[in-house]
Coordinates of C-alpha atoms and ligand atoms in Angstrom, one line a residue:
Chain F
M1 CA -54.4 -80.2 -82.6
I2 CA -54.9 -77.2 -80.1
K3 CA -53.2 -77.8 -76.7
Q4 CA -55.8 -76.2 -74.3
L5 CA -55.6 -75.4 -70.6
S6 CA -58.5 -76.0 -68.2
V7 CA -58.7 -74.4 -65.0
F8 CA -60.9 -75.2 -62.0
V9 CA -62.9 -72.1 -60.6
D10 CA -65.5 -71.3 -58.0
N11 CA -68.3 -69.8 -59.2
R12 CA -67.9 -66.6 -57.2
P13 CA -67.1 -62.6 -58.3
G14 CA -63.5 -62.3 -59.3
S15 CA -62.3 -65.9 -59.5
L16 CA -61.9 -65.6 -63.5
S17 CA -60.1 -62.4 -63.0
E18 CA -57.6 -63.9 -60.6
I19 CA -56.4 -66.4 -63.5
T20 CA -56.1 -63.8 -65.9
D21 CA -54.2 -61.5 -63.5
N22 CA -51.9 -64.3 -62.8
L23 CA -51.2 -65.1 -66.7
K24 CA -50.6 -61.6 -67.1
E25 CA -48.1 -62.0 -64.5
A26 CA -46.6 -65.0 -66.5
K27 CA -46.4 -62.8 -69.7
V28 CA -48.5 -65.5 -71.1
D29 CA -50.7 -64.4 -74.3
I30 CA -54.3 -65.4 -74.2
R31 CA -55.7 -66.3 -77.7
A32 CA -59.2 -67.7 -76.7
I33 CA -61.1 -67.9 -73.4
A34 CA -64.4 -69.5 -72.8
S35 CA -66.3 -70.3 -69.5
F36 CA -68.6 -73.4 -69.1
D37 CA -70.3 -72.6 -65.8
T38 CA -72.6 -74.9 -63.5
P39 CA -74.3 -73.0 -60.4
E40 CA -71.3 -73.8 -58.2
F41 CA -68.2 -74.1 -60.1
A42 CA -66.8 -73.5 -63.8
I43 CA -64.1 -74.6 -65.8
L44 CA -62.4 -72.2 -67.6
R45 CA -61.0 -73.2 -71.1
L46 CA -58.2 -71.1 -72.5
I47 CA -55.9 -71.3 -75.5
V48 CA -52.7 -69.6 -74.8
D49 CA -49.1 -69.3 -76.6
K50 CA -47.4 -70.8 -73.9
P51 CA -49.7 -73.4 -72.8
E52 CA -46.8 -75.5 -70.4
E53 CA -45.4 -72.5 -68.9
A54 CA -48.9 -71.1 -68.1
K55 CA -49.8 -74.2 -66.6
E56 CA -47.1 -74.5 -64.3
F57 CA -47.4 -71.0 -63.3
L58 CA -50.9 -71.5 -62.4
A59 CA -50.2 -74.8 -60.8
D60 CA -47.8 -73.4 -58.4
K61 CA -50.4 -70.4 -57.4
G62 CA -52.8 -73.5 -56.2
F63 CA -55.0 -73.3 -59.2
I64 CA -56.0 -77.0 -60.6
V65 CA -55.1 -77.0 -64.4
K66 CA -55.3 -79.5 -66.9
I67 CA -53.7 -79.5 -70.2
S68 CA -55.9 -81.3 -72.8
D69 CA -56.1 -82.1 -76.8
A70 CA -59.0 -80.0 -78.6
I71 CA -59.6 -79.8 -82.3
G72 CA -59.5 -76.3 -84.1
V73 CA -61.2 -75.8 -87.5
E74 CA -61.3 -73.0 -89.4
L75 CA -64.7 -72.0 -90.6
T76 CA -65.4 -70.4 -93.9
D77 CA -67.5 -67.0 -93.5
E78 CA -70.4 -68.8 -95.5
T79 CA -74.1 -69.5 -94.6
G80 CA -74.4 -73.0 -93.5
S81 CA -70.5 -73.8 -92.8
L82 CA -70.7 -74.3 -89.1
N83 CA -74.0 -76.4 -89.7
N84 CA -72.2 -78.7 -92.5
L85 CA -69.1 -79.3 -90.2
L86 CA -71.4 -80.4 -87.4
S87 CA -73.1 -82.8 -89.6
F88 CA -69.8 -84.3 -90.8
L89 CA -69.3 -85.3 -87.1
A90 CA -72.8 -86.4 -86.4
E91 CA -72.9 -88.7 -89.3
A92 CA -69.6 -90.2 -88.2
D93 CA -71.1 -90.9 -84.6
I94 CA -68.6 -88.3 -82.9
N95 CA -69.9 -86.9 -79.4
L96 CA -68.8 -83.3 -78.7
N97 CA -68.0 -82.4 -75.1
Y98 CA -67.9 -78.8 -75.5
I99 CA -67.7 -76.4 -78.1
Y100 CA -66.6 -72.7 -78.5
T101 CA -65.3 -70.1 -81.2
F102 CA -62.8 -67.5 -81.5
I103 CA -61.0 -65.0 -84.2
Y104 CA -58.3 -66.4 -86.0
R105 CA -56.0 -63.2 -85.9
N106 CA -53.8 -64.0 -88.8
R107 CA -56.4 -64.7 -91.4
K108 CA -58.9 -62.9 -89.5
A109 CA -61.6 -66.2 -89.9
P110 CA -63.6 -67.6 -86.9
V111 CA -62.3 -70.9 -85.4
L112 CA -64.4 -73.5 -83.9
V113 CA -62.9 -75.6 -80.9
F114 CA -64.2 -78.5 -79.6
G115 CA -63.5 -81.3 -77.3
T116 CA -64.1 -84.6 -78.2
D117 CA -63.3 -88.4 -76.5
E118 CA -62.5 -89.3 -80.1
I119 CA -60.1 -87.1 -81.3
D120 CA -58.6 -89.4 -84.1
S121 CA -61.5 -90.5 -85.7
A122 CA -62.8 -86.5 -85.6
I123 CA -59.7 -85.5 -87.2
K124 CA -59.9 -88.1 -89.7
T125 CA -63.6 -87.4 -90.5
L126 CA -63.0 -83.6 -91.0
K127 CA -60.1 -84.1 -93.2
D128 CA -61.6 -86.6 -95.2
A129 CA -64.6 -83.9 -95.9
G130 CA -62.2 -81.3 -96.8
E131 CA -62.3 -78.9 -93.5
V132 CA -59.3 -76.9 -92.5
L133 CA -57.8 -78.0 -89.3
V134 CA -56.0 -75.3 -87.0
D135 CA -52.7 -76.4 -85.4
H136 CA -51.5 -74.7 -82.2
S137 CA -48.3 -73.7 -83.9
E138 CA -49.9 -71.4 -86.3
L139 CA -51.7 -69.3 -83.2
Chain C
M1 CA -31.3 -100.5 -30.8
S2 CA -33.8 -101.8 -33.2
K3 CA -37.5 -102.0 -33.2
I4 CA -38.8 -105.4 -31.9
E5 CA -41.3 -107.0 -34.4
L6 CA -44.3 -108.2 -33.4
K7 CA -43.4 -111.8 -34.1
D8 CA -40.3 -111.6 -31.8
W9 CA -42.1 -109.6 -29.1
Q10 CA -42.4 -111.4 -25.6
E11 CA -45.4 -109.9 -23.9
K12 CA -45.2 -109.3 -20.1
I13 CA -48.2 -109.0 -17.8
R14 CA -48.0 -107.5 -14.5
T15 CA -51.0 -108.8 -12.9
P16 CA -52.7 -111.3 -15.1
E17 CA -55.4 -112.0 -12.3
I18 CA -56.6 -108.5 -13.0
E19 CA -55.8 -107.8 -16.6
C20 CA -56.8 -111.4 -17.9
I21 CA -59.8 -112.0 -16.0
S22 CA -63.6 -112.7 -17.5
R23 CA -65.8 -110.0 -18.2
D24 CA -68.0 -111.5 -15.4
E25 CA -65.4 -111.5 -12.8
M26 CA -64.4 -107.9 -13.7
A27 CA -68.0 -107.0 -13.4
S28 CA -68.0 -108.4 -9.9
I29 CA -65.0 -106.5 -8.7
Q30 CA -66.3 -103.4 -10.5
S31 CA -69.9 -103.8 -8.7
K32 CA -68.6 -104.1 -5.3
R33 CA -66.5 -101.0 -6.0
L34 CA -69.4 -99.1 -7.1
V35 CA -71.2 -99.7 -4.1
E36 CA -68.5 -98.3 -2.0
V37 CA -67.7 -95.2 -4.0
V38 CA -71.7 -94.4 -4.4
N39 CA -71.6 -94.5 -0.4
R40 CA -68.8 -92.4 0.1
V41 CA -69.9 -89.7 -2.1
Y42 CA -73.5 -89.8 -0.6
D43 CA -72.2 -89.5 2.8
N44 CA -69.1 -87.0 1.9
V45 CA -69.8 -84.9 -0.8
P46 CA -72.6 -82.5 -0.8
F47 CA -72.6 -82.0 -4.5
Y48 CA -73.3 -85.5 -4.9
H49 CA -75.5 -86.0 -1.9
E50 CA -77.6 -83.2 -3.7
K51 CA -77.5 -84.5 -7.0
M52 CA -78.6 -87.9 -5.9
K53 CA -81.4 -86.6 -4.1
D54 CA -82.6 -84.5 -6.8
L55 CA -82.6 -87.8 -9.0
G56 CA -84.5 -89.6 -6.4
V57 CA -81.5 -92.1 -6.2
E58 CA -80.5 -93.3 -2.8
P59 CA -77.1 -95.8 -2.3
G60 CA -79.0 -98.6 -1.7
D61 CA -80.4 -98.6 -5.1
I62 CA -77.1 -99.3 -6.6
K63 CA -76.6 -103.0 -6.2
D64 CA -74.2 -103.6 -9.1
I65 CA -72.3 -102.1 -12.0
S66 CA -75.4 -102.4 -14.4
D67 CA -77.1 -99.7 -12.0
I68 CA -74.9 -97.0 -13.0
N69 CA -77.1 -95.4 -15.2
K70 CA -79.1 -94.3 -12.3
L71 CA -76.5 -92.0 -10.9
P72 CA -75.9 -88.2 -12.0
F73 CA -73.4 -87.0 -14.2
T74 CA -70.5 -85.0 -13.5
T75 CA -69.3 -82.4 -16.1
K76 CA -66.1 -80.2 -16.3
E77 CA -68.4 -77.4 -15.2
D78 CA -69.3 -79.1 -12.0
I79 CA -65.5 -79.4 -11.3
R80 CA -65.0 -75.8 -11.6
N81 CA -68.1 -74.6 -9.7
N82 CA -66.7 -76.2 -6.7
Y83 CA -63.0 -74.9 -7.3
P84 CA -60.7 -75.6 -5.9
F85 CA -61.7 -78.5 -3.5
G86 CA -65.6 -78.7 -3.1
L87 CA -65.7 -82.3 -4.5
R88 CA -63.2 -83.9 -2.0
A89 CA -64.7 -86.9 -0.2
V90 CA -62.2 -87.4 2.5
P91 CA -61.1 -84.9 5.4
E92 CA -57.9 -82.8 4.8
E93 CA -55.1 -84.7 6.8
Q94 CA -55.7 -87.9 4.4
V95 CA -54.7 -85.7 1.4
V96 CA -50.9 -86.1 0.4
R97 CA -50.7 -84.2 -3.1
V98 CA -52.8 -82.3 -5.4
Q99 CA -52.3 -82.0 -9.3
G100 CA -54.0 -80.4 -12.0
T101 CA -54.5 -78.8 -15.4
S102 CA -54.6 -75.3 -16.7
G103 CA -57.5 -75.4 -18.5
T104 CA -57.9 -73.4 -22.1
T105 CA -60.4 -71.1 -20.3
G106 CA -58.2 -70.1 -17.6
K107 CA -59.4 -71.5 -14.7
L108 CA -57.4 -74.2 -13.0
T109 CA -58.6 -77.8 -12.1
V110 CA -56.8 -79.0 -9.5
I111 CA -57.2 -82.8 -8.1
P112 CA -56.3 -83.9 -4.5
Y113 CA -55.1 -87.5 -3.9
T114 CA -54.7 -89.9 -0.9
Q115 CA -51.6 -92.1 -0.6
K116 CA -54.0 -94.8 -1.8
D117 CA -55.1 -92.9 -4.9
I118 CA -51.2 -92.4 -5.6
D119 CA -50.5 -96.1 -5.1
V120 CA -53.5 -97.1 -7.3
W121 CA -52.3 -94.4 -10.0
G122 CA -48.9 -95.7 -10.1
E123 CA -49.8 -99.4 -10.2
C124 CA -52.0 -98.7 -13.5
L125 CA -48.8 -97.0 -14.7
A126 CA -46.8 -100.1 -13.5
R127 CA -48.8 -102.0 -15.4
E128 CA -48.4 -100.2 -18.5
L129 CA -44.7 -99.8 -18.4
T130 CA -44.7 -103.7 -18.4
M131 CA -47.2 -103.9 -21.2
A132 CA -44.4 -101.8 -23.0
G133 CA -41.9 -104.5 -22.2
L134 CA -40.0 -102.6 -19.2
T135 CA -39.1 -104.3 -16.0
K136 CA -37.2 -102.9 -12.9
E137 CA -33.9 -103.1 -14.7
D138 CA -34.7 -100.4 -16.7
R139 CA -33.9 -96.4 -16.8
I140 CA -36.8 -94.0 -17.9
H141 CA -36.2 -90.6 -18.8
I142 CA -38.8 -88.7 -18.2
C143 CA -39.1 -85.7 -20.2
Y144 CA -43.1 -84.6 -19.6
G145 CA -43.2 -81.4 -17.6
Y146 CA -43.0 -81.9 -13.7
G147 CA -45.2 -79.5 -11.6
L148 CA -49.0 -79.2 -11.3
F149 CA -49.3 -81.1 -14.7
T150 CA -49.7 -84.7 -14.0
G151 CA -47.5 -86.0 -17.0
G152 CA -44.0 -85.7 -15.2
M153 CA -44.9 -86.8 -11.7
G154 CA -47.3 -89.4 -12.8
L155 CA -44.9 -91.3 -14.9
D156 CA -42.4 -91.2 -11.8
I157 CA -44.7 -92.6 -9.6
G158 CA -45.4 -95.1 -12.1
V159 CA -41.7 -95.9 -12.6
S160 CA -41.4 -95.9 -9.0
K161 CA -44.1 -98.5 -8.5
L162 CA -42.4 -100.9 -11.0
G163 CA -39.3 -100.4 -9.3
A164 CA -37.2 -99.0 -12.1
T165 CA -35.2 -95.8 -12.1
A166 CA -36.9 -92.6 -12.9
I167 CA -34.6 -89.9 -14.6
P168 CA -36.8 -86.9 -13.6
M169 CA -35.7 -84.5 -16.5
S170 CA -39.0 -82.4 -17.0
S171 CA -39.6 -80.7 -20.2
G172 CA -37.2 -78.3 -22.3
N173 CA -33.5 -77.9 -23.2
T174 CA -32.7 -80.3 -25.7
K175 CA -29.5 -80.5 -25.7
R176 CA -29.4 -81.3 -22.1
Q177 CA -32.3 -84.2 -22.4
M178 CA -30.0 -85.3 -25.4
M179 CA -26.7 -85.4 -23.4
C180 CA -28.2 -87.2 -20.3
M181 CA -30.3 -89.9 -22.4
E182 CA -26.6 -90.9 -23.8
D183 CA -24.9 -90.6 -20.4
F184 CA -27.4 -92.1 -18.0
G185 CA -27.9 -95.0 -20.7
A186 CA -31.9 -94.5 -20.3
T187 CA -33.7 -97.5 -21.8
A188 CA -36.9 -95.8 -22.4
F189 CA -38.6 -92.3 -22.4
A190 CA -41.5 -90.5 -21.9
C191 CA -43.1 -87.3 -23.6
T192 CA -45.5 -86.1 -25.7
P193 CA -45.4 -87.8 -29.2
S194 CA -44.4 -84.1 -30.8
Y195 CA -41.9 -83.8 -28.2
A196 CA -40.6 -87.1 -29.1
L197 CA -40.8 -86.7 -32.8
Y198 CA -38.3 -83.3 -32.5
L199 CA -36.1 -85.0 -29.8
A200 CA -35.8 -88.2 -32.3
E201 CA -34.7 -85.6 -35.1
S202 CA -32.6 -83.6 -32.7
L203 CA -30.6 -87.1 -31.7
K204 CA -30.3 -87.9 -35.2
E205 CA -28.7 -84.8 -36.5
A206 CA -26.3 -85.4 -33.6
G207 CA -25.6 -88.6 -34.6
V208 CA -25.7 -89.9 -31.0
I209 CA -28.7 -92.7 -31.9
P210 CA -25.9 -95.6 -32.3
R211 CA -24.8 -95.1 -28.8
L212 CA -28.4 -94.8 -27.0
K213 CA -29.8 -97.7 -25.1
I214 CA -33.4 -96.7 -25.7
K215 CA -35.7 -99.5 -26.7
A216 CA -39.2 -97.9 -25.9
G217 CA -41.2 -94.6 -25.8
I218 CA -44.3 -93.9 -23.9
H219 CA -46.1 -91.0 -25.4
G220 CA -49.3 -89.3 -25.0
A221 CA -51.4 -86.0 -23.5
E222 CA -52.1 -85.2 -27.5
P223 CA -53.5 -86.9 -30.5
W224 CA -51.2 -88.6 -32.7
T225 CA -51.1 -91.1 -35.8
K226 CA -50.0 -94.1 -36.5
A227 CA -47.8 -92.6 -39.1
M228 CA -46.4 -90.2 -36.5
R229 CA -45.8 -93.1 -34.2
E230 CA -44.0 -94.9 -36.9
K231 CA -41.8 -92.2 -37.8
I232 CA -40.5 -92.1 -34.2
E233 CA -40.2 -95.9 -34.1
G234 CA -38.2 -95.4 -37.4
I235 CA -35.9 -92.9 -36.5
L236 CA -34.9 -94.4 -33.0
G237 CA -35.1 -98.1 -33.8
I238 CA -37.7 -98.4 -30.8
N239 CA -41.5 -99.2 -29.9
C240 CA -43.7 -96.5 -29.0
F241 CA -47.1 -96.9 -27.1
D242 CA -49.8 -94.6 -26.7
I243 CA -50.8 -93.5 -23.0
Y244 CA -53.9 -91.8 -22.1
G245 CA -55.1 -90.2 -19.1
L246 CA -56.7 -87.0 -17.6
C247 CA -56.1 -85.5 -14.3
E248 CA -59.9 -85.5 -13.2
I249 CA -59.7 -89.5 -13.2
S250 CA -56.1 -89.7 -12.3
G251 CA -53.9 -88.5 -15.0
P252 CA -51.7 -90.7 -17.5
G253 CA -52.2 -94.3 -17.2
V254 CA -55.7 -94.4 -17.4
A255 CA -55.3 -96.4 -20.8
M256 CA -52.4 -97.4 -22.6
D257 CA -52.3 -99.4 -26.1
C258 CA -49.8 -102.8 -26.5
I259 CA -47.4 -103.7 -28.8
H260 CA -50.5 -104.9 -31.0
H261 CA -52.0 -101.3 -31.3
K262 CA -55.5 -102.0 -31.8
G263 CA -56.9 -99.6 -29.0
L264 CA -55.9 -98.7 -25.5
H265 CA -56.6 -101.0 -22.7
I266 CA -58.3 -99.6 -20.0
Q267 CA -57.5 -100.3 -16.3
V268 CA -61.4 -100.9 -16.0
D269 CA -60.9 -102.2 -12.5
H270 CA -60.4 -98.6 -11.3
F271 CA -62.1 -96.5 -13.8
Y272 CA -65.2 -97.6 -15.2
P273 CA -65.9 -96.4 -18.6
E274 CA -69.1 -96.0 -20.4
I275 CA -69.9 -95.0 -24.1
L276 CA -73.0 -92.8 -24.3
D277 CA -74.9 -90.9 -27.0
P278 CA -73.8 -87.3 -26.5
G279 CA -77.2 -85.8 -27.3
T280 CA -79.2 -87.9 -24.9
G281 CA -76.9 -89.7 -22.4
T282 CA -78.2 -93.1 -22.8
A283 CA -75.6 -95.9 -23.3
T284 CA -75.0 -96.6 -27.5
K285 CA -74.8 -100.2 -28.4
E286 CA -71.4 -101.9 -27.9
G287 CA -68.9 -101.5 -30.3
E288 CA -70.6 -98.0 -31.4
Y289 CA -69.2 -94.6 -31.0
G290 CA -70.4 -92.3 -28.7
E291 CA -68.7 -90.0 -25.5
L292 CA -66.5 -91.5 -23.1
V293 CA -67.9 -91.3 -19.4
F294 CA -65.5 -92.4 -16.7
T295 CA -66.6 -93.3 -12.9
T296 CA -63.8 -93.7 -10.8
L297 CA -64.3 -96.9 -8.8
S298 CA -61.3 -96.9 -6.1
K299 CA -60.6 -93.2 -5.7
E300 CA -60.5 -91.7 -2.2
A301 CA -59.9 -88.1 -2.2
Y302 CA -61.6 -87.0 -5.2
P303 CA -63.9 -89.7 -6.5
L304 CA -66.3 -88.7 -9.6
L305 CA -69.4 -90.4 -10.8
R306 CA -69.8 -90.6 -14.6
Y307 CA -67.6 -87.8 -15.6
R308 CA -68.0 -86.9 -19.2
T309 CA -64.8 -86.5 -21.1
K310 CA -66.4 -85.1 -24.2
D311 CA -63.9 -87.5 -26.1
I312 CA -65.9 -89.6 -28.8
T313 CA -64.7 -93.1 -29.1
S314 CA -65.8 -96.7 -28.8
I315 CA -64.8 -99.8 -26.8
D316 CA -63.9 -103.2 -27.7
Y317 CA -64.5 -105.9 -25.0
S318 CA -62.9 -109.1 -27.2
R319 CA -59.6 -110.5 -25.6
C320 CA -56.8 -108.7 -27.2
D321 CA -54.1 -110.5 -29.1
C322 CA -51.8 -109.8 -26.0
G323 CA -53.8 -111.8 -24.0
R324 CA -55.6 -109.1 -21.7
T325 CA -59.3 -108.8 -21.5
L326 CA -58.9 -105.2 -20.3
P327 CA -61.4 -103.5 -23.0
R328 CA -60.2 -101.3 -25.4
I329 CA -61.1 -97.7 -26.5
S330 CA -60.3 -96.6 -30.1
T331 CA -58.5 -93.5 -31.4
F332 CA -60.8 -90.6 -30.5
K333 CA -63.1 -89.6 -33.3
G334 CA -63.5 -85.9 -31.8
R335 CA -65.0 -83.8 -29.2
T336 CA -68.5 -83.6 -28.3
D337 CA -68.1 -79.9 -28.6
D338 CA -67.3 -80.4 -32.5
M339 CA -70.8 -82.5 -32.9
K340 CA -73.6 -81.3 -34.3
V341 CA -76.9 -82.6 -34.3
I342 CA -78.4 -82.7 -38.0
R343 CA -81.9 -83.6 -38.5
G344 CA -81.8 -85.8 -35.3
V345 CA -78.5 -87.3 -36.4
N346 CA -75.0 -86.8 -34.7
V347 CA -72.5 -85.6 -37.2
F348 CA -69.2 -85.6 -36.3
P349 CA -66.4 -83.7 -38.3
T350 CA -63.8 -86.4 -38.2
Q351 CA -66.5 -88.8 -39.7
V352 CA -66.5 -86.7 -43.0
E353 CA -62.4 -86.7 -42.8
Q354 CA -62.5 -90.3 -42.5
A355 CA -64.9 -90.7 -45.4
L356 CA -63.0 -88.3 -47.7
V357 CA -59.7 -90.5 -46.8
S358 CA -61.6 -93.7 -47.8
M359 CA -61.9 -92.5 -51.5
G360 CA -58.2 -92.8 -51.9
G361 CA -57.4 -89.4 -52.9
A362 CA -59.9 -88.4 -55.4
V363 CA -60.5 -85.3 -53.0
A364 CA -58.4 -83.8 -50.5
P365 CA -59.3 -84.7 -47.1
H366 CA -59.7 -80.9 -46.5
Y367 CA -63.5 -80.0 -46.0
L368 CA -65.9 -77.2 -44.2
L369 CA -69.5 -78.2 -43.0
V370 CA -71.9 -75.7 -43.4
V371 CA -75.2 -76.1 -41.8
D372 CA -78.1 -74.1 -42.7
R373 CA -81.8 -74.2 -41.9
V374 CA -84.0 -73.9 -45.2
N375 CA -88.0 -73.9 -44.5
N376 CA -87.5 -75.7 -41.1
L377 CA -85.2 -78.3 -42.5
D378 CA -81.6 -78.8 -41.7
V379 CA -79.4 -78.6 -45.1
L380 CA -76.1 -80.0 -44.5
T381 CA -73.4 -78.8 -47.1
V382 CA -70.0 -80.0 -47.3
M383 CA -67.4 -78.1 -49.0
V384 CA -64.6 -80.3 -50.4
E385 CA -61.3 -79.2 -52.1
V386 CA -61.1 -81.0 -55.7
D387 CA -57.8 -82.9 -55.8
E388 CA -55.5 -82.4 -59.1
S389 CA -55.2 -85.9 -59.8
Y390 CA -58.9 -86.4 -60.2
F391 CA -59.7 -83.1 -62.0
S392 CA -61.3 -83.7 -65.2
D393 CA -61.8 -81.0 -67.8
E394 CA -65.1 -82.2 -68.2
I395 CA -68.3 -80.9 -66.2
K396 CA -70.0 -84.3 -66.6
K397 CA -67.0 -86.1 -64.9
L398 CA -66.6 -83.5 -62.2
D399 CA -70.6 -83.9 -61.7
A400 CA -70.0 -87.4 -61.4
L401 CA -67.3 -86.9 -58.8
R402 CA -69.5 -84.5 -56.6
D403 CA -72.3 -87.1 -56.4
K404 CA -69.8 -90.3 -55.8
V405 CA -68.6 -87.8 -52.7
G406 CA -72.2 -87.2 -51.8
K407 CA -72.8 -90.9 -51.6
V408 CA -70.0 -91.7 -49.8
L409 CA -70.6 -88.9 -47.3
K410 CA -74.4 -90.0 -46.9
Q411 CA -73.4 -93.7 -46.0
A412 CA -70.8 -92.6 -43.8
L413 CA -73.4 -89.9 -41.7
G414 CA -76.8 -91.4 -42.3
I415 CA -77.9 -88.1 -43.7
A416 CA -78.2 -86.7 -47.1
V417 CA -75.5 -84.1 -48.1
K418 CA -75.0 -81.8 -50.4
V419 CA -71.5 -81.5 -52.1
K420 CA -69.7 -78.1 -53.3
L421 CA -66.7 -78.9 -54.8
V422 CA -63.9 -76.1 -54.3
E423 CA -60.5 -74.8 -55.3
P424 CA -57.4 -76.2 -53.9
K425 CA -56.2 -74.8 -50.8
T426 CA -59.5 -72.6 -50.2
I427 CA -60.3 -74.5 -47.0
Q428 CA -58.2 -73.3 -43.9
R429 CA -55.6 -76.2 -42.8
S430 CA -55.9 -77.9 -39.9
E431 CA -53.0 -77.2 -37.2
G432 CA -54.7 -78.1 -34.3
K433 CA -57.9 -76.0 -34.1
A434 CA -59.0 -75.4 -37.6
T435 CA -62.6 -74.3 -38.2
R436 CA -64.4 -77.5 -39.7
V437 CA -68.2 -76.6 -39.0
I438 CA -70.1 -73.5 -39.6
D439 CA -73.7 -73.7 -38.2
N440 CA -75.9 -70.8 -39.5
R441 CA -78.9 -72.6 -37.9
E442 CA -80.8 -70.2 -35.3
I443 CA -81.9 -72.7 -32.8
Ligands
LIG1 ZN1 -53.4 -105.8 -25.9

């Protein structure tokens, strides 16, 4: 499982760099970042090395931050691997709220991150299908 | 002392023959006095003579209180334009006192009084001090400022009328206030609510509260909340009351709340209130909000017809649990200066605040209204801060929250609202005069 930070930001110039500036000040390392926009606001999702510290630091600065669980899956570098993974989830009737990818430094493999309301059954489905799950401690 | 609980409270009413009479009986007193005051201003104040002529109204057209809507309005600007004594209705020799206020715009408002005006003012206050449970046995520590400002002098006049002892401290020097409060054995005190809280905390810190005899606090001249009242009551172990007044009409004592705290009882035999739509100037339906407008029914030196206070409130005419029939004004909702007419609907920023508070913490009660005109149509955008406890990391949930806020605001305001969720602490906090509305329309 991955501990992911979600931060509420206004959709205006500079709002993202305010957050990264703060994380730099807090000496927090960013592993992955993805922004989900609407015309008015955005939710910035971050995977960092020290989620609790990062949350506290940002909250002190007045940001709205939430730590939530997300699932990380290592993708093999083969055609159709993403499609396979998604179809396992679809067959198990698991609804995805969001999805993004980043590169797993140590093994240089792409990792798919997704959020769902049905975390436990998603994990079980993927494990049964033989997929490799990534834990926060490995990042 | 300890705060008296409602069930143990013994209501005292100074003039039940006025304070508890039926609405019809009150209307007949008001009618008689209105006819008199209209005749006096028509004969003695050129300003009103002209205004009535312009409207084609003669004193004979005013037969009872229901004719009041035929009369001209008076505004703060009218008073300023006739500075200092242009609206005086009696010869100089009948004036015994002036009181006034320093407006925020610089120019003073100064109001003359005859001896009868002082007596009426004192009588209204004496009724209200009685409403607070006080009698001539009491000692009232007055730490409102004395001087031109009506606070100190007004309370002083009321305490004299009641026959109690006035301790004329005036404002400032908290150490001395605390010493005198203890040494003189004051049983009540009067000052602004913010000073009352400051004084209460200072008294607590100094450890003198157990030695005080204070049982009541009379506070007004600035807005305060129930929470603030309960805080002062809790620290000092007393009962506090909210007093309202304005120097144009007389001073503190135009209205005060009773132990039930269900609105402020207006002394309507002397000050006739109307609630009007601030845009059109016509009466709102009874119980609805609008601008509070006063006509002084018994004032001699400086009578005012339909003075527009710019305060937004509503009036409840039902008999109060205390037994009084004097109607009650509710907590002020705002000022007409802050009101915006958007698509023909009167919108007050405080309505937005109340609606947001009613959502129980989903959003913070910090907001900014932005009014634009797009394709000749007014568009109201309300910027609202998302509250941490309700933040969801899913866009669909935030969208749902935004839609819910929009629905609640539409219900409260009567017009469609565009809601924009913003980060916490991006909207200026209100310490008195925060900007609550930005109007980008060019009208
Ligand atoms: Zn009452």
